[in-house]
Amino acid sequence: GEDVEQSLFLSVREGDSSVINCTYTDSSSTYLYWYKQEPGAGLQLLTYIFSNMDMKQDQRLTVLLNKKDKHLSLRIADTQTGDSAIYFCAEKRPGYALNFGKGTSLLVTP
Amino acid sequence: SAVISQKPSRDICQRGTSLTIQCQVDSQVTMMFWYRQQPGQSLTLIATANQGSEATYESGFVIDKFPISRPNLTFSTLTVSNMSPEDSSIYLCSVLAGVNGDEQFFGPGTRLTVL
């Protein structure tokens, strides 16, 4: 099947904002998700957005959705060293299970 | 949210043996999923496990290799049969939960190494 695309690596300084981008495959996807995976751990659901929204904010996290371009982004404000992890974008296509990207490895340096 | 536990958390197994992974959820859920995450890769869906019926397998995965049980709405098992080193992966259980069933939660995973 088609791939959800993410850049593989992002490095930011502590205190800066991080923006992780994702391009998904299906314009009929109903939900778009962001998961965080720390080393040796499972996936933590960070946030998700319904396809009829274009923005969702949750504390330091802001999700932007551009349905026309099938583009999703996750902005983390005031990034901390504890935010260092792999971030996965995923789309929920009708009738299908989640389709994941390959993950973006975020490194936060002091 | 749903709290999911998996046993074992990790194991090292010999080629040709089988391992059964257990998944327990703290609430009743209709749909449970089993995923595989190979080293450095994203997640791939193995199968969807519904209570009272046979699991539905994705392309490339078969019941003889990955038999699944779903005896009730809070529990499922995945068996990795006749293992080879290529089966070394993290295996994750997942459920749909939340107010509208929109949120998909994952267990902590079982890290399997096959020698």
PDB file of N, CA and C in Angstrom, chain A residues 6 31 33 35 37-45 48 50 86 88-89 92 96-103, chain B residues 10 33 35 37 40-45 48 58 90 92 94 96 100-109 111:
ATOM      1  N   GLN A   6       7.217  10.693   6.567  1.00  0.00           N
ATOM      2  CA  GLN A   6       7.728  11.587   7.603  1.00  0.00           C
ATOM      3  C   GLN A   6       9.216  11.747   7.388  1.00  0.00           C
ATOM      4  N   TYR A  31      -9.452  10.104  10.915  1.00  0.00           N
ATOM      5  CA  TYR A  31      -8.679  10.602  12.038  1.00  0.00           C
ATOM      6  C   TYR A  31      -7.204  10.532  11.708  1.00  0.00           C
ATOM      7  N   TYR A  33      -3.411  10.728  13.764  1.00  0.00           N
ATOM      8  CA  TYR A  33      -2.888  10.546  15.118  1.00  0.00           C
ATOM      9  C   TYR A  33      -1.401  10.871  15.181  1.00  0.00           C
ATOM     10  N   TYR A  35       1.732   9.646  17.767  1.00  0.00           N
ATOM     11  CA  TYR A  35       2.185   8.794  18.865  1.00  0.00           C
ATOM     12  C   TYR A  35       3.637   9.110  19.178  1.00  0.00           C
ATOM     13  N   GLN A  37       7.123   7.394  20.988  1.00  0.00           N
ATOM     14  CA  GLN A  37       7.739   6.159  21.455  1.00  0.00           C
ATOM     15  C   GLN A  37       9.118   6.476  22.016  1.00  0.00           C
ATOM     16  N   GLU A  38       9.270   6.274  23.314  1.00  0.00           N
ATOM     17  CA  GLU A  38      10.569   6.453  23.949  1.00  0.00           C
ATOM     18  C   GLU A  38      11.344   5.146  23.850  1.00  0.00           C
ATOM     19  N   PRO A  39      12.668   5.218  23.994  1.00  0.00           N
ATOM     20  CA  PRO A  39      13.476   4.002  23.822  1.00  0.00           C
ATOM     21  C   PRO A  39      13.007   2.854  24.707  1.00  0.00           C
ATOM     22  N   GLY A  40      12.812   1.690  24.104  1.00  0.00           N
ATOM     23  CA  GLY A  40      12.423   0.503  24.851  1.00  0.00           C
ATOM     24  C   GLY A  40      10.992   0.493  25.337  1.00  0.00           C
ATOM     25  N   ALA A  41      10.193   1.449  24.909  1.00  0.00           N
ATOM     26  CA  ALA A  41       8.815   1.548  25.410  1.00  0.00           C
ATOM     27  C   ALA A  41       7.810   1.334  24.291  1.00  0.00           C
ATOM     28  N   GLY A  42       6.541   1.203  24.663  1.00  0.00           N
ATOM     29  CA  GLY A  42       5.469   1.097  23.691  1.00  0.00           C
ATOM     30  C   GLY A  42       5.102   2.457  23.138  1.00  0.00           C
ATOM     31  N   LEU A  43       3.966   2.521  22.458  1.00  0.00           N
ATOM     32  CA  LEU A  43       3.522   3.773  21.851  1.00  0.00           C
ATOM     33  C   LEU A  43       2.560   4.498  22.777  1.00  0.00           C
ATOM     34  N   GLN A  44       2.811   5.774  22.950  1.00  0.00           N
ATOM     35  CA  GLN A  44       1.947   6.617  23.768  1.00  0.00           C
ATOM     36  C   GLN A  44       1.139   7.515  22.841  1.00  0.00           C
ATOM     37  N   LEU A  45      -0.188   7.465  22.942  1.00  0.00           N
ATOM     38  CA  LEU A  45      -1.024   8.348  22.140  1.00  0.00           C
ATOM     39  C   LEU A  45      -0.876   9.767  22.671  1.00  0.00           C
ATOM     40  N   TYR A  48      -4.795  13.434  18.751  1.00  0.00           N
ATOM     41  CA  TYR A  48      -5.336  13.081  17.449  1.00  0.00           C
ATOM     42  C   TYR A  48      -6.301  14.176  17.021  1.00  0.00           C
ATOM     43  N   PHE A  50      -9.672  15.051  14.307  1.00  0.00           N
ATOM     44  CA  PHE A  50     -10.698  14.580  13.380  1.00  0.00           C
ATOM     45  C   PHE A  50     -10.520  15.324  12.063  1.00  0.00           C
ATOM     46  N   ILE A  86      10.866   9.016  19.387  1.00  0.00           N
ATOM     47  CA  ILE A  86      10.417   8.854  18.001  1.00  0.00           C
ATOM     48  C   ILE A  86       8.928   9.185  17.959  1.00  0.00           C
ATOM     49  N   PHE A  88       5.479   9.103  15.741  1.00  0.00           N
ATOM     50  CA  PHE A  88       4.822   8.456  14.605  1.00  0.00           C
ATOM     51  C   PHE A  88       3.522   9.168  14.264  1.00  0.00           C
ATOM     52  N   CYS A  89       3.354   9.409  12.997  1.00  0.00           N
ATOM     53  CA  CYS A  89       2.111   9.895  12.442  1.00  0.00           C
ATOM     54  C   CYS A  89       1.325   8.673  11.960  1.00  0.00           C
ATOM     55  N   LYS A  92      -6.204   7.032   9.965  1.00  0.00           N
ATOM     56  CA  LYS A  92      -7.267   6.041  10.074  1.00  0.00           C
ATOM     57  C   LYS A  92      -8.118   6.132   8.821  1.00  0.00           C
ATOM     58  N   TYR A  96     -10.218   0.402   7.472  1.00  0.00           N
ATOM     59  CA  TYR A  96      -8.861  -0.117   7.622  1.00  0.00           C
ATOM     60  C   TYR A  96      -8.337   0.207   9.012  1.00  0.00           C
ATOM     61  N   ALA A  97      -7.334  -0.529   9.417  1.00  0.00           N
ATOM     62  CA  ALA A  97      -6.643  -0.201  10.658  1.00  0.00           C
ATOM     63  C   ALA A  97      -5.678   0.959  10.406  1.00  0.00           C
ATOM     64  N   LEU A  98      -5.039   1.418  11.447  1.00  0.00           N
ATOM     65  CA  LEU A  98      -4.128   2.559  11.319  1.00  0.00           C
ATOM     66  C   LEU A  98      -2.986   2.272  10.354  1.00  0.00           C
ATOM     67  N   ASN A  99      -2.645   3.285   9.580  1.00  0.00           N
ATOM     68  CA  ASN A  99      -1.512   3.221   8.666  1.00  0.00           C
ATOM     69  C   ASN A  99      -0.458   4.177   9.199  1.00  0.00           C
ATOM     70  N   PHE A 100       0.701   3.628   9.590  1.00  0.00           N
ATOM     71  CA  PHE A 100       1.727   4.414  10.268  1.00  0.00           C
ATOM     72  C   PHE A 100       2.816   4.880   9.331  1.00  0.00           C
ATOM     73  N   GLY A 101       3.381   6.040   9.652  1.00  0.00           N
ATOM     74  CA  GLY A 101       4.625   6.456   9.027  1.00  0.00           C
ATOM     75  C   GLY A 101       5.795   5.740   9.681  1.00  0.00           C
ATOM     76  N   LYS A 102       6.990   5.993   9.174  1.00  0.00           N
ATOM     77  CA  LYS A 102       8.174   5.305   9.689  1.00  0.00           C
ATOM     78  C   LYS A 102       8.738   5.965  10.944  1.00  0.00           C
ATOM     79  N   GLY A 103       8.195   7.120  11.302  1.00  0.00           N
ATOM     80  CA  GLY A 103       8.619   7.771  12.536  1.00  0.00           C
ATOM     81  C   GLY A 103       9.685   8.820  12.315  1.00  0.00           C
TER      82      GLY A 103
ATOM     83  N   ARG B  10       9.595  -9.218  27.586  1.00  0.00           N
ATOM     84  CA  ARG B  10      10.657  -9.578  26.649  1.00  0.00           C
ATOM     85  C   ARG B  10      10.981 -11.038  26.815  1.00  0.00           C
ATOM     86  N   PHE B  33      -6.123  -5.415  18.328  1.00  0.00           N
ATOM     87  CA  PHE B  33      -5.223  -5.572  17.192  1.00  0.00           C
ATOM     88  C   PHE B  33      -3.863  -6.058  17.683  1.00  0.00           C
ATOM     89  N   TYR B  35       0.140  -5.883  16.406  1.00  0.00           N
ATOM     90  CA  TYR B  35       1.089  -5.254  15.491  1.00  0.00           C
ATOM     91  C   TYR B  35       2.476  -5.837  15.712  1.00  0.00           C
ATOM     92  N   GLN B  37       6.587  -4.576  15.204  1.00  0.00           N
ATOM     93  CA  GLN B  37       7.517  -3.495  14.905  1.00  0.00           C
ATOM     94  C   GLN B  37       8.912  -4.088  14.814  1.00  0.00           C
ATOM     95  N   GLY B  40      13.979  -0.798  14.144  1.00  0.00           N
ATOM     96  CA  GLY B  40      14.146   0.435  13.388  1.00  0.00           C
ATOM     97  C   GLY B  40      13.036   0.728  12.386  1.00  0.00           C
ATOM     98  N   GLN B  41      11.939  -0.005  12.490  1.00  0.00           N
ATOM     99  CA  GLN B  41      10.857   0.154  11.511  1.00  0.00           C
ATOM    100  C   GLN B  41       9.591   0.691  12.160  1.00  0.00           C
ATOM    101  N   SER B  42       8.623   0.956  11.319  1.00  0.00           N
ATOM    102  CA  SER B  42       7.321   1.377  11.810  1.00  0.00           C
ATOM    103  C   SER B  42       6.480   0.152  12.188  1.00  0.00           C
ATOM    104  N   LEU B  43       5.234   0.373  12.481  1.00  0.00           N
ATOM    105  CA  LEU B  43       4.352  -0.702  12.906  1.00  0.00           C
ATOM    106  C   LEU B  43       3.617  -1.305  11.718  1.00  0.00           C
ATOM    107  N   THR B  44       3.517  -2.615  11.743  1.00  0.00           N
ATOM    108  CA  THR B  44       2.773  -3.344  10.723  1.00  0.00           C
ATOM    109  C   THR B  44       1.681  -4.146  11.403  1.00  0.00           C
ATOM    110  N   LEU B  45       0.458  -4.020  10.910  1.00  0.00           N
ATOM    111  CA  LEU B  45      -0.658  -4.760  11.493  1.00  0.00           C
ATOM    112  C   LEU B  45      -0.565  -6.229  11.101  1.00  0.00           C
ATOM    113  N   THR B  48      -6.514  -8.453  13.196  1.00  0.00           N
ATOM    114  CA  THR B  48      -7.546  -7.888  14.056  1.00  0.00           C
ATOM    115  C   THR B  48      -8.252  -9.045  14.757  1.00  0.00           C
ATOM    116  N   GLU B  58      -3.808  -9.765   8.039  1.00  0.00           N
ATOM    117  CA  GLU B  58      -3.373  -8.910   6.950  1.00  0.00           C
ATOM    118  C   GLU B  58      -2.543  -9.714   5.966  1.00  0.00           C
ATOM    119  N   ILE B  90       9.348  -6.320  18.084  1.00  0.00           N
ATOM    120  CA  ILE B  90       8.465  -5.977  19.196  1.00  0.00           C
ATOM    121  C   ILE B  90       7.044  -6.272  18.732  1.00  0.00           C
ATOM    122  N   LEU B  92       3.096  -5.738  19.587  1.00  0.00           N
ATOM    123  CA  LEU B  92       2.266  -4.825  20.364  1.00  0.00           C
ATOM    124  C   LEU B  92       0.797  -5.160  20.206  1.00  0.00           C
ATOM    125  N   SER B  94      -3.081  -3.726  20.754  1.00  0.00           N
ATOM    126  CA  SER B  94      -3.701  -2.406  20.665  1.00  0.00           C
ATOM    127  C   SER B  94      -5.218  -2.543  20.716  1.00  0.00           C
ATOM    128  N   LEU B  96      -9.127  -0.190  20.456  1.00  0.00           N
ATOM    129  CA  LEU B  96      -9.879   1.043  20.228  1.00  0.00           C
ATOM    130  C   LEU B  96     -10.685   1.320  21.479  1.00  0.00           C
ATOM    131  N   ASN B 100     -15.842   7.918  21.949  1.00  0.00           N
ATOM    132  CA  ASN B 100     -16.430   7.565  20.661  1.00  0.00           C
ATOM    133  C   ASN B 100     -15.709   6.410  19.979  1.00  0.00           C
ATOM    134  N   GLY B 101     -14.836   5.754  20.715  1.00  0.00           N
ATOM    135  CA  GLY B 101     -14.047   4.688  20.099  1.00  0.00           C
ATOM    136  C   GLY B 101     -13.051   5.211  19.089  1.00  0.00           C
ATOM    137  N   ASP B 102     -12.640   6.481  19.264  1.00  0.00           N
ATOM    138  CA  ASP B 102     -11.741   7.105  18.290  1.00  0.00           C
ATOM    139  C   ASP B 102     -10.279   6.911  18.625  1.00  0.00           C
ATOM    140  N   GLU B 103     -10.010   6.577  19.867  1.00  0.00           N
ATOM    141  CA  GLU B 103      -8.630   6.555  20.309  1.00  0.00           C
ATOM    142  C   GLU B 103      -8.089   5.130  20.273  1.00  0.00           C
ATOM    143  N   GLN B 104      -6.911   4.981  19.705  1.00  0.00           N
ATOM    144  CA  GLN B 104      -6.294   3.668  19.637  1.00  0.00           C
ATOM    145  C   GLN B 104      -5.088   3.663  20.572  1.00  0.00           C
ATOM    146  N   PHE B 105      -5.167   2.782  21.560  1.00  0.00           N
ATOM    147  CA  PHE B 105      -4.129   2.693  22.579  1.00  0.00           C
ATOM    148  C   PHE B 105      -3.298   1.436  22.371  1.00  0.00           C
ATOM    149  N   PHE B 106      -2.039   1.537  22.786  1.00  0.00           N
ATOM    150  CA  PHE B 106      -1.120   0.421  22.617  1.00  0.00           C
ATOM    151  C   PHE B 106      -0.600  -0.072  23.960  1.00  0.00           C
ATOM    152  N   GLY B 107      -0.349  -1.362  24.006  1.00  0.00           N
ATOM    153  CA  GLY B 107       0.334  -1.931  25.148  1.00  0.00           C
ATOM    154  C   GLY B 107       1.814  -1.597  25.095  1.00  0.00           C
ATOM    155  N   PRO B 108       2.558  -1.980  26.146  1.00  0.00           N
ATOM    156  CA  PRO B 108       3.978  -1.651  26.211  1.00  0.00           C
ATOM    157  C   PRO B 108       4.834  -2.482  25.270  1.00  0.00           C
ATOM    158  N   GLY B 109       4.262  -3.528  24.695  1.00  0.00           N
ATOM    159  CA  GLY B 109       5.015  -4.335  23.747  1.00  0.00           C
ATOM    160  C   GLY B 109       5.739  -5.502  24.390  1.00  0.00           C
ATOM    161  N   ARG B 111       9.174  -7.591  23.593  1.00  0.00           N
ATOM    162  CA  ARG B 111      10.398  -7.578  22.772  1.00  0.00           C
ATOM    163  C   ARG B 111      10.913  -9.006  22.646  1.00  0.00           C
TER     164      ARG B 111
END
